[in-house]
Coordinates of C-alpha atoms in Angstrom, one line a residue:
Chain A
X130 CA 0.0 0.0 0.0
X131 CA 1.2 3.5 -0.8
X132 CA 2.2 5.5 2.3
X133 CA 0.6 8.8 2.9
X134 CA 2.2 11.9 4.5
X135 CA 5.3 12.4 6.5
X136 CA 8.1 9.8 6.3
X137 CA 9.0 8.4 9.7
X138 CA 12.3 9.7 11.0
X139 CA 12.6 12.3 8.2
X140 CA 14.9 15.2 9.0
X141 CA 14.1 18.8 8.3
X142 CA 13.7 19.9 4.7
X143 CA 17.1 20.3 3.2
X144 CA 16.1 21.8 -0.1
X145 CA 17.1 25.4 -0.8
X146 CA 16.3 27.7 -3.7
X147 CA 19.0 29.8 -5.3
X148 CA 18.9 32.5 -8.0
X149 CA 18.6 31.1 -11.5
X150 CA 21.3 32.6 -13.6
X151 CA 21.8 31.7 -17.3
X152 CA 24.5 33.1 -19.6
X153 CA 25.3 32.8 -23.3
X154 CA 28.9 31.9 -23.6
X155 CA 31.5 31.3 -26.4
X156 CA 35.1 31.9 -27.1
X157 CA 36.8 35.0 -28.4
X158 CA 37.9 33.1 -31.6
X159 CA 34.2 32.5 -32.4
X160 CA 33.9 36.2 -32.9
X161 CA 30.4 36.2 -31.3
X162 CA 29.0 38.9 -29.1
X163 CA 27.0 36.9 -26.6
X164 CA 23.8 38.4 -25.2
X165 CA 22.7 36.8 -22.0
X166 CA 19.0 35.7 -21.7
X167 CA 16.8 37.4 -19.2
X168 CA 15.2 34.8 -16.9
X169 CA 12.3 36.2 -15.1
X170 CA 11.4 34.6 -11.8
X171 CA 8.3 34.9 -9.7
X172 CA 9.7 38.0 -7.9
X173 CA 11.5 39.5 -10.8
X174 CA 9.0 40.3 -13.6
X175 CA 5.5 40.5 -14.8
X176 CA 5.5 37.8 -17.5
X177 CA 3.1 35.0 -17.0
X178 CA 4.4 31.7 -15.8
X179 CA 7.4 33.2 -14.1
X180 CA 6.9 30.8 -11.2
X181 CA 8.0 28.1 -13.5
X182 CA 11.5 29.5 -13.6
X183 CA 13.4 28.4 -10.5
X184 CA 16.5 26.6 -9.2
X185 CA 17.0 24.6 -6.1
X186 CA 19.4 22.2 -4.6
X187 CA 19.8 19.5 -1.9
X188 CA 23.1 18.5 -0.4
X189 CA 22.7 14.8 0.3
X190 CA 25.9 14.3 2.2
X191 CA 29.6 14.3 1.5
X192 CA 29.0 17.3 -0.8
X193 CA 26.9 15.3 -3.2
X194 CA 24.6 18.0 -4.5
X195 CA 21.2 17.4 -6.3
X196 CA 20.1 20.3 -8.4
X197 CA 16.7 21.0 -10.1
X198 CA 16.3 23.8 -12.7
X199 CA 13.3 24.8 -14.7
X200 CA 13.2 27.6 -17.2
X201 CA 10.7 28.6 -19.8
X202 CA 10.6 31.3 -22.4
X203 CA 7.1 32.8 -22.9
X204 CA 5.7 34.4 -26.0
X205 CA 5.2 37.8 -24.3
X206 CA 8.9 38.3 -23.8
X207 CA 11.1 40.3 -26.1
X208 CA 13.9 39.2 -28.4
X209 CA 16.6 39.8 -25.9
X210 CA 15.1 37.4 -23.4
X211 CA 16.4 34.1 -24.9
X212 CA 19.8 35.5 -25.6
X213 CA 22.1 35.0 -28.6
X214 CA 25.6 34.3 -29.7
X215 CA 26.7 31.3 -27.6
X216 CA 25.7 28.3 -25.6
X217 CA 23.7 28.4 -22.5
X218 CA 25.7 28.1 -19.3
X219 CA 23.5 27.7 -16.2
X220 CA 24.7 28.5 -12.7
X221 CA 25.3 25.8 -10.1
X222 CA 24.6 26.5 -6.4
X223 CA 28.2 25.7 -5.5
X224 CA 31.4 25.3 -7.6
X225 CA 31.9 21.8 -8.8
X226 CA 34.8 19.4 -8.5
X227 CA 36.2 19.0 -12.0
X228 CA 37.7 15.5 -12.2
X229 CA 39.4 16.2 -15.5
X230 CA 41.5 18.9 -13.9
X231 CA 41.1 22.7 -13.6
X232 CA 40.5 24.4 -16.9
X233 CA 39.8 21.2 -18.9
X234 CA 36.5 20.2 -20.6
X235 CA 34.7 17.6 -18.6
X236 CA 32.3 15.7 -21.0
X237 CA 30.9 13.5 -18.2
X238 CA 27.2 13.5 -17.7
X239 CA 25.8 14.9 -14.5
X240 CA 22.4 13.3 -14.8
X241 CA 21.0 9.8 -15.2
X242 CA 18.9 11.1 -18.1
X243 CA 16.6 13.5 -16.2
X244 CA 17.0 16.5 -18.4
X245 CA 14.8 17.5 -21.3
X246 CA 13.8 20.3 -23.5
X247 CA 10.2 20.2 -24.8
X248 CA 7.6 22.4 -26.5
X249 CA 4.3 22.1 -24.8
X250 CA 0.9 22.0 -26.5
X251 CA 2.2 22.6 -30.0
X252 CA 2.3 20.8 -33.3
X253 CA 4.8 19.1 -33.2
X254 CA 5.0 18.6 -29.4
X255 CA 8.6 17.6 -29.2
X256 CA 10.7 16.3 -26.3
X257 CA 14.5 16.2 -26.6
X258 CA 16.7 14.5 -23.9
X259 CA 19.6 16.7 -22.8
X260 CA 23.0 15.6 -21.4
X261 CA 24.2 18.0 -18.8
X262 CA 27.9 18.3 -18.1
X263 CA 30.1 20.8 -16.3
X264 CA 30.6 23.9 -18.5
X265 CA 33.5 24.0 -20.9
X266 CA 36.2 26.6 -20.0
X267 CA 34.7 29.2 -22.4
X268 CA 36.4 32.6 -22.6
X269 CA 33.2 34.3 -21.7
X270 CA 33.2 32.4 -18.3
X271 CA 36.5 34.0 -17.4
X272 CA 37.8 31.1 -15.4
X273 CA 34.5 30.5 -13.6
X274 CA 33.5 27.4 -15.5
X275 CA 33.3 25.3 -12.3
X276 CA 30.3 27.4 -11.3
X277 CA 28.2 26.5 -14.4
X278 CA 26.9 23.5 -16.3
X279 CA 25.9 23.2 -20.0
X280 CA 23.7 20.7 -21.9
X281 CA 24.6 18.6 -24.9
X282 CA 21.7 17.9 -27.4
X283 CA 21.6 14.7 -29.6
X284 CA 20.6 16.7 -32.7
X285 CA 19.0 20.0 -33.8
X286 CA 15.7 20.1 -35.5
X287 CA 13.6 22.2 -37.8
X288 CA 10.4 21.4 -39.7
X289 CA 7.7 22.9 -41.8
X290 CA 4.2 21.8 -42.4
X291 CA 3.2 25.0 -44.2
X292 CA 1.6 24.6 -47.6
X293 CA 3.9 27.3 -48.8
X294 CA 6.5 24.6 -49.4
X295 CA 5.4 24.3 -53.0
X296 CA 7.6 22.8 -55.7
X297 CA 6.3 25.0 -58.4
X298 CA 8.9 24.4 -61.1
X299 CA 11.7 22.0 -60.8
X300 CA 13.4 23.4 -57.7
X301 CA 12.5 25.1 -54.5
X302 CA 14.9 26.6 -52.0
X303 CA 13.9 26.7 -48.3
X304 CA 15.7 29.0 -45.9
X305 CA 16.8 28.0 -42.5
X306 CA 18.1 31.4 -41.5
X307 CA 18.8 30.9 -37.8
X308 CA 21.2 27.9 -38.2
X309 CA 24.9 28.1 -37.4
X310 CA 25.8 25.5 -40.0
X311 CA 24.6 24.0 -43.3
X312 CA 22.1 21.1 -43.0
X313 CA 23.3 17.8 -44.4
X314 CA 21.4 16.4 -47.2
X315 CA 20.9 13.0 -45.6
X316 CA 19.3 14.7 -42.5
X317 CA 16.5 16.2 -44.6
X318 CA 13.2 14.2 -44.8
X319 CA 10.4 15.4 -47.0
X320 CA 7.0 14.0 -47.9
X321 CA 4.8 15.2 -50.7
X322 CA 1.2 15.6 -49.9
X323 CA -0.3 16.0 -53.3
X324 CA 0.6 15.4 -56.9
X325 CA -1.3 18.2 -58.6
X326 CA 0.1 19.2 -62.0
X327 CA 3.1 16.9 -61.7
X328 CA 4.3 16.0 -65.2
X329 CA 5.6 12.7 -66.4
X330 CA 9.3 12.0 -65.8
X331 CA 9.3 14.1 -62.7
X332 CA 9.4 11.3 -60.2
X333 CA 13.0 11.6 -59.0
X334 CA 13.3 14.2 -56.3
X335 CA 16.5 15.0 -54.5
X336 CA 18.3 17.5 -52.3
X337 CA 20.8 19.1 -54.7
X338 CA 22.4 21.8 -52.5
X339 CA 22.7 22.9 -48.9
X340 CA 24.4 26.1 -47.9
X341 CA 25.5 27.5 -44.6
X342 CA 26.9 30.7 -43.1
X343 CA 28.0 33.2 -44.1
X344 CA 25.3 32.9 -46.7
X345 CA 21.8 32.1 -45.5
X346 CA 21.6 28.4 -44.5
X347 CA 19.1 26.7 -46.9
X348 CA 18.5 23.6 -48.9
X349 CA 17.2 23.1 -52.4
X350 CA 14.8 20.4 -53.5
X351 CA 14.8 19.5 -57.1
X352 CA 12.8 17.1 -59.3
X353 CA 13.5 15.6 -62.6
X354 CA 10.9 17.5 -64.6
X355 CA 8.2 20.1 -64.4
X356 CA 6.2 20.1 -61.2
X357 CA 3.4 22.5 -60.6
X358 CA 2.1 23.2 -57.1
X359 CA 3.3 20.0 -55.5
X360 CA 3.3 20.7 -51.8
X361 CA 5.5 19.0 -49.3
X362 CA 6.3 18.9 -45.6
X363 CA 9.9 18.6 -44.4
X364 CA 11.7 18.0 -41.2
X365 CA 15.4 17.9 -40.3
X366 CA 17.0 16.1 -37.4
X367 CA 20.4 17.6 -38.0
X368 CA 23.8 16.4 -37.1
X369 CA 25.8 19.1 -35.4
X370 CA 28.4 21.0 -37.4
X371 CA 31.9 21.4 -35.9
X372 CA 32.5 24.1 -33.3
X373 CA 32.8 24.0 -29.5
X374 CA 29.3 25.1 -28.8
X375 CA 27.3 23.9 -31.8
X376 CA 26.2 20.7 -30.1
X377 CA 25.2 22.5 -26.9
X378 CA 21.8 23.8 -25.7
X379 CA 21.6 27.4 -26.9
X380 CA 19.2 30.1 -28.2
X381 CA 18.9 28.1 -31.5
X382 CA 19.7 24.5 -30.5
X383 CA 17.9 22.1 -30.6
X384 CA 15.4 24.7 -31.9
X385 CA 14.9 28.4 -31.9
X386 CA 14.0 29.4 -28.3
X387 CA 12.2 32.4 -29.8
X388 CA 8.6 31.6 -28.6
X389 CA 7.0 33.1 -31.7
X390 CA 8.9 30.7 -34.0
X391 CA 7.3 27.8 -35.9
X392 CA 7.7 25.7 -32.8
X393 CA 4.9 27.3 -30.9
X394 CA 4.2 29.3 -27.8
X395 CA 6.9 28.4 -25.3
X396 CA 9.9 26.1 -25.0
X397 CA 10.7 24.5 -21.7
X398 CA 14.1 23.4 -20.3
X399 CA 13.8 21.2 -17.3
X400 CA 16.8 19.6 -15.6
X401 CA 17.6 17.4 -12.6
X402 CA 21.3 16.7 -12.1
X403 CA 23.7 15.8 -9.3
X404 CA 27.4 16.6 -8.9
X405 CA 30.3 16.7 -6.4
X406 CA 30.9 20.2 -4.9
X407 CA 34.4 21.5 -4.8
X408 CA 36.0 21.2 -1.3
Chain B
X162 CA 41.6 -2.6 -7.9
X163 CA 37.9 -3.5 -7.9
X164 CA 36.4 -3.8 -4.5
X165 CA 34.6 -7.0 -3.6
X166 CA 31.8 -7.4 -1.1
X167 CA 30.5 -5.1 1.6
X168 CA 31.6 -1.5 1.7
X169 CA 33.3 -0.8 5.1
X170 CA 31.0 1.0 7.5
X171 CA 27.9 0.2 5.5
X172 CA 24.7 -0.2 7.6
X173 CA 22.2 -2.9 7.1
X174 CA 20.3 -2.5 3.8
X175 CA 18.0 0.4 3.6
X176 CA 16.5 -0.7 0.3
X177 CA 12.9 -1.7 0.4
X178 CA 10.7 -3.6 -2.1
X179 CA 7.7 -2.0 -3.5
X180 CA 5.1 -3.4 -6.0
X181 CA 4.4 -0.7 -8.6
X182 CA 1.0 -0.3 -10.2
X183 CA 0.5 0.9 -13.8
X184 CA -2.7 3.0 -13.9
X185 CA -4.6 4.6 -16.7
X186 CA -5.9 8.1 -16.2
X187 CA -8.2 10.3 -18.4
X188 CA -10.5 9.0 -21.1
X189 CA -12.4 5.8 -20.3
X190 CA -9.7 3.5 -19.1
X191 CA -9.7 -0.2 -18.9
X192 CA -7.0 -0.8 -16.3
X193 CA -3.9 -3.0 -16.7
X194 CA -3.7 -6.2 -14.7
X195 CA -0.4 -7.8 -14.2
X196 CA -1.1 -11.4 -13.2
X197 CA 2.2 -12.2 -11.7
X198 CA 3.7 -9.5 -9.4
X199 CA 7.2 -10.9 -10.1
X200 CA 6.9 -9.0 -13.3
X201 CA 6.1 -5.8 -11.5
X202 CA 9.0 -5.1 -9.3
X203 CA 10.2 -2.0 -7.6
X204 CA 12.8 -1.0 -4.9
X205 CA 13.5 2.3 -3.2
X206 CA 15.9 3.8 -0.8
X207 CA 15.4 7.1 1.2
X208 CA 18.1 9.4 2.5
X209 CA 17.4 11.1 5.7
X210 CA 16.4 14.4 4.0
X211 CA 13.6 12.7 2.1
X212 CA 15.2 12.1 -1.3
X213 CA 13.7 8.9 -2.6
X214 CA 15.6 6.9 -5.2
X215 CA 13.2 4.5 -6.8
X216 CA 13.7 2.0 -9.6
X217 CA 11.7 -0.8 -11.1
X218 CA 10.2 -2.5 -14.1
X219 CA 6.9 -3.9 -15.4
X220 CA 6.9 -6.6 -18.0
X221 CA 3.8 -7.7 -19.9
X222 CA 3.1 -11.4 -20.5
X223 CA 0.4 -13.8 -21.6
X224 CA -2.6 -13.6 -19.3
X225 CA -2.2 -10.0 -18.4
X226 CA -4.7 -7.4 -19.3
X227 CA -3.0 -4.4 -21.0
X228 CA -5.0 -1.3 -20.4
X229 CA -6.8 0.7 -23.0
X230 CA -8.9 3.8 -23.5
X231 CA -6.9 6.1 -21.2
X232 CA -5.2 9.4 -21.9
X233 CA -2.0 8.6 -20.0
X234 CA -0.3 5.9 -18.0
X235 CA 0.9 6.7 -14.5
X236 CA 3.2 4.4 -12.4
X237 CA 2.8 4.5 -8.7
X238 CA 5.5 5.9 -6.3
X239 CA 6.3 4.3 -3.0
X240 CA 5.7 7.7 -1.2
X241 CA 3.7 10.7 -2.4
X242 CA 5.9 13.4 -3.9
X243 CA 6.3 17.0 -3.0
X244 CA 6.0 19.2 -6.0
X245 CA 8.9 21.6 -6.1
X246 CA 7.0 24.3 -8.0
X247 CA 3.8 25.1 -9.8
X248 CA 5.1 23.2 -12.8
X249 CA 4.5 19.4 -12.9
X250 CA 7.0 18.6 -15.6
X251 CA 10.4 18.7 -14.0
X252 CA 12.1 15.4 -15.0
X253 CA 12.9 13.1 -12.1
X254 CA 14.6 10.3 -14.0
X255 CA 14.6 8.2 -17.1
X256 CA 12.6 5.3 -18.4
X257 CA 13.7 2.4 -20.5
X258 CA 11.0 1.4 -23.0
X259 CA 11.7 -1.9 -24.6
X260 CA 9.8 -4.4 -26.8
X261 CA 11.8 -7.4 -25.5
X262 CA 14.3 -9.6 -27.1
X263 CA 11.6 -11.7 -28.9
X264 CA 10.3 -8.7 -30.9
X265 CA 11.4 -8.1 -34.5
X266 CA 12.2 -5.3 -34.9
X267 CA 13.2 -4.9 -31.2
X268 CA 12.5 -1.2 -30.5
X269 CA 14.2 0.6 -27.6
X270 CA 13.3 4.1 -26.6
X271 CA 14.3 6.4 -23.7
X272 CA 11.5 8.1 -21.8
X273 CA 11.8 11.1 -19.5
X274 CA 9.8 10.9 -16.3
X275 CA 8.1 13.6 -14.2
X276 CA 5.5 13.7 -11.5
X277 CA 2.1 13.1 -13.1
X278 CA -0.1 15.9 -14.3
X279 CA -3.4 16.4 -12.5
X280 CA -5.5 14.7 -15.1
X281 CA -9.1 15.7 -14.5
X282 CA -11.1 14.3 -17.3
X283 CA -12.8 10.9 -17.6
X284 CA -11.0 8.5 -15.2
X285 CA -9.1 11.3 -13.7
X286 CA -6.4 11.2 -11.0
X287 CA -8.9 12.4 -8.3
X288 CA -6.2 14.4 -6.7
X289 CA -3.8 11.5 -6.5
X290 CA -1.3 12.9 -9.0
X291 CA 1.4 13.1 -6.3
X292 CA 1.4 9.3 -6.0
X293 CA 2.4 8.7 -9.6
X294 CA 5.0 9.5 -12.3
X295 CA 4.3 9.9 -16.0
X296 CA 6.6 9.4 -19.0
X297 CA 7.4 11.9 -21.7
X298 CA 8.1 10.5 -25.2
X299 CA 10.4 11.7 -27.9
X300 CA 8.5 10.0 -30.7
X301 CA 5.6 7.7 -31.5
X302 CA 6.5 4.7 -33.6
X303 CA 4.5 2.5 -36.2
X304 CA 5.5 0.7 -39.3
X305 CA 4.2 -1.7 -42.0
X306 CA 3.9 -2.5 -45.7
X307 CA 1.5 -1.7 -48.5
X308 CA 0.7 -2.8 -52.0
X309 CA -1.3 -1.1 -54.7
X310 CA -3.9 -3.2 -56.5
X311 CA -3.8 -3.5 -60.3
X312 CA -4.7 -0.2 -61.9
X313 CA -5.0 1.7 -58.6
X314 CA -3.4 5.1 -57.9
X315 CA -4.3 5.1 -54.2
X316 CA -3.4 2.6 -51.5
X317 CA -5.0 3.2 -48.1
X318 CA -3.0 2.1 -45.0
X319 CA -4.7 1.3 -41.8
X320 CA -2.4 2.4 -38.9
X321 CA -5.1 2.5 -36.3
X322 CA -3.9 -0.6 -34.4
X323 CA -0.5 1.1 -33.8
X324 CA -1.4 4.8 -33.7
X325 CA -5.0 4.7 -32.6
X326 CA -7.7 6.8 -34.3
X327 CA -7.1 10.2 -32.6
X328 CA -3.4 10.8 -33.1
X329 CA -2.6 12.4 -36.5
X330 CA 1.0 12.3 -37.7
X331 CA 2.3 15.1 -39.8
X332 CA 3.3 14.2 -43.4
X333 CA 7.0 14.6 -42.6
X334 CA 6.5 11.9 -39.9
X335 CA 5.7 9.3 -42.6
X336 CA 8.5 7.6 -44.5
X337 CA 7.6 5.6 -47.6
X338 CA 10.2 3.3 -49.3
X339 CA 9.2 1.5 -52.6
X340 CA 10.2 -2.2 -52.5
X341 CA 9.8 -3.4 -56.0
X342 CA 10.1 -2.3 -59.7
X343 CA 6.6 -1.6 -61.0
X344 CA 5.7 -2.4 -64.6
X345 CA 4.8 1.3 -65.1
X346 CA 6.7 4.3 -63.8
X347 CA 4.6 5.6 -60.9
X348 CA 6.2 9.1 -61.5
X349 CA 5.3 10.6 -58.2
X350 CA 4.5 9.4 -54.7
X351 CA 2.6 11.4 -52.1
X352 CA 0.8 10.9 -48.8
X353 CA -2.7 12.3 -48.4
X354 CA -5.7 12.2 -46.1
X355 CA -3.7 11.4 -43.0
X356 CA -6.5 10.6 -40.5
X357 CA -8.4 13.4 -42.3
X358 CA -10.7 13.8 -45.3
X359 CA -12.0 10.5 -46.3
X360 CA -9.9 8.9 -43.6
X361 CA -11.0 11.2 -40.8
X362 CA -11.1 9.6 -37.4
X363 CA -10.0 6.2 -38.7
X364 CA -6.2 6.2 -38.1
X365 CA -5.7 5.6 -41.9
X366 CA -3.7 7.4 -44.6
X367 CA -3.5 7.2 -48.4
X368 CA -0.4 6.7 -50.4
X369 CA -1.0 8.1 -53.8
X370 CA 1.0 7.6 -57.0
X371 CA 0.7 9.6 -60.3
X372 CA 0.5 6.6 -62.7
X373 CA -0.9 3.1 -61.9
X374 CA 0.5 -0.2 -63.0
X375 CA -1.4 -3.3 -63.9
X376 CA 1.1 -6.1 -64.4
X377 CA 3.3 -5.3 -61.4
X378 CA 1.8 -2.6 -59.2
X379 CA 3.9 -0.7 -56.7
X380 CA 4.8 -2.2 -53.3
X381 CA 6.2 -0.3 -50.4
X382 CA 7.2 -0.3 -46.8
X383 CA 6.2 2.6 -44.5
X384 CA 7.3 3.9 -41.2
X385 CA 6.1 6.6 -38.8
X386 CA 8.6 8.0 -36.3
X387 CA 6.2 10.7 -35.4
X388 CA 6.7 13.7 -33.2
X389 CA 3.8 14.0 -30.7
X390 CA 1.4 16.8 -31.4
X391 CA -1.8 18.4 -30.3
X392 CA -4.1 16.1 -32.4
X393 CA -4.5 13.7 -29.5
X394 CA -4.9 14.5 -25.8
X395 CA -1.6 14.2 -23.9
X396 CA 0.1 12.8 -27.0
X397 CA 3.5 13.5 -25.5
X398 CA 2.9 11.1 -22.7
X399 CA 3.1 7.3 -22.6
X400 CA -0.1 5.3 -22.6
X401 CA -1.2 1.9 -24.0
X402 CA -0.7 3.0 -27.6
X403 CA 2.3 5.3 -27.2
X404 CA 5.2 5.2 -28.1
X405 CA 3.9 2.0 -29.7
X406 CA 1.0 -0.4 -29.1
X407 CA 2.2 -2.2 -26.0
X408 CA 2.0 -6.1 -26.1
X409 CA 3.2 -9.2 -24.3
X410 CA 7.0 -9.3 -24.0
X411 CA 7.3 -5.6 -23.8
X412 CA 8.7 -3.9 -20.6
X413 CA 9.0 -0.6 -18.9
X414 CA 11.9 0.1 -16.7
X415 CA 12.7 3.2 -14.7
X416 CA 15.0 4.9 -12.2
X417 CA 13.8 8.1 -10.6
X418 CA 14.6 10.3 -7.6
X419 CA 12.3 12.8 -6.0
X420 CA 11.4 14.6 -2.9
X421 CA 8.9 12.9 -0.7
X422 CA 5.9 14.8 0.7
X423 CA 6.4 15.8 4.4

């Protein structure tokens, strides 16, 4: 039978909240000018849902620290709120012991899988598992990397189910303007939803070009013959391009955090992790 | 050197057994019945500040009743949980969703667990949401094959047994691979009426080609690795038909940690 109420012998509540601080970080060589996001909390702003944003911790014993973080970007907020120009680095309540040595990357997960980013009540309604690690020693952290964690993402994603994706001649080019790299052809999936006006000999369809920065990231779909008003949906589960922060949770990875983007009203980043505090 | 045996200073085991229950909430649920509780196992340990570490698994087998008709599945916790904020969806651990070694294909998926939502419709949680966790899904999976009949340009696929009749995948969720060389060039292949139009509310979709063949019509395999969406209530959460239609031999494993209610 399930127990109800207070656990026998339980000590006083050890959970403590702490200020949720999130930075956008990169390296000088990346040439970015990171803009930190603004995380409104229940006492710090008027936006709805601000009570969702919080951070708390529990020290179990021997300086083993359990941390829970929730942050959400809401559609009422302005463009500066989700930040730009780097990966998200999220503050820990206490500096962490870095087992790979001071100043070294530490690609060791801090969680048993309890971290996720998801878009609620949208179409699609996507959940992506995150892999939190101690922050890399980014220039923008100025030697304070032990005080932050970052999150790896297994892929980035974009999609479109707008009827505007119409193959009206033999080619169509679709822009992905917020990407940091070019999509790879094998990562692009497309499905046609009609065959109106499609001429004979046009059955072969392929991705003929992908481009990336500094030009606008895009891909081109091309068929073998004339095609009039053949509509398609596409989605991309993209492999990360090279770069120290391209695989990390950021204002554009795994999706644009901009709440008014195609992904719907608001993205959530919810994390539970545990780590050893520095002694 | 690898240690062997008991850790010095370790006290007697604080781990306790717990029999988990799988319960359907929302909709009009028929509840799951696991005939043999040896296939529904759980164990927990509590630290002195109320952090509960709880793991377990449920495996379906012949003779069980696998639930249906619900919106979401919840799995019982050994102690009610304290919600850390107004939000219910803070992940508290991971789940291992597995079709078992006898399945072909043998699908494996990771789920992300959180305290259960206060489901209030149909067979709602009646305020018991603190006693259960739910599981977020990264995708919903179905697959099969299709074959056009002679002279046909439309082949209707019935995916209702795997996807249900309320969930509607997007076109980009559906992947079609032709598996033969037809006697006539089909020219163009599209997917239409996905649980809509003539297939509304049936869980079916049409595969349409431009030109039919009579001698050797087109054959194909199809797959849905669909992102959840708002076409079905709580589509992002595990239930009897998500991420796949659960069956005998399949199992759910989990490891979560959470703050117990005081």
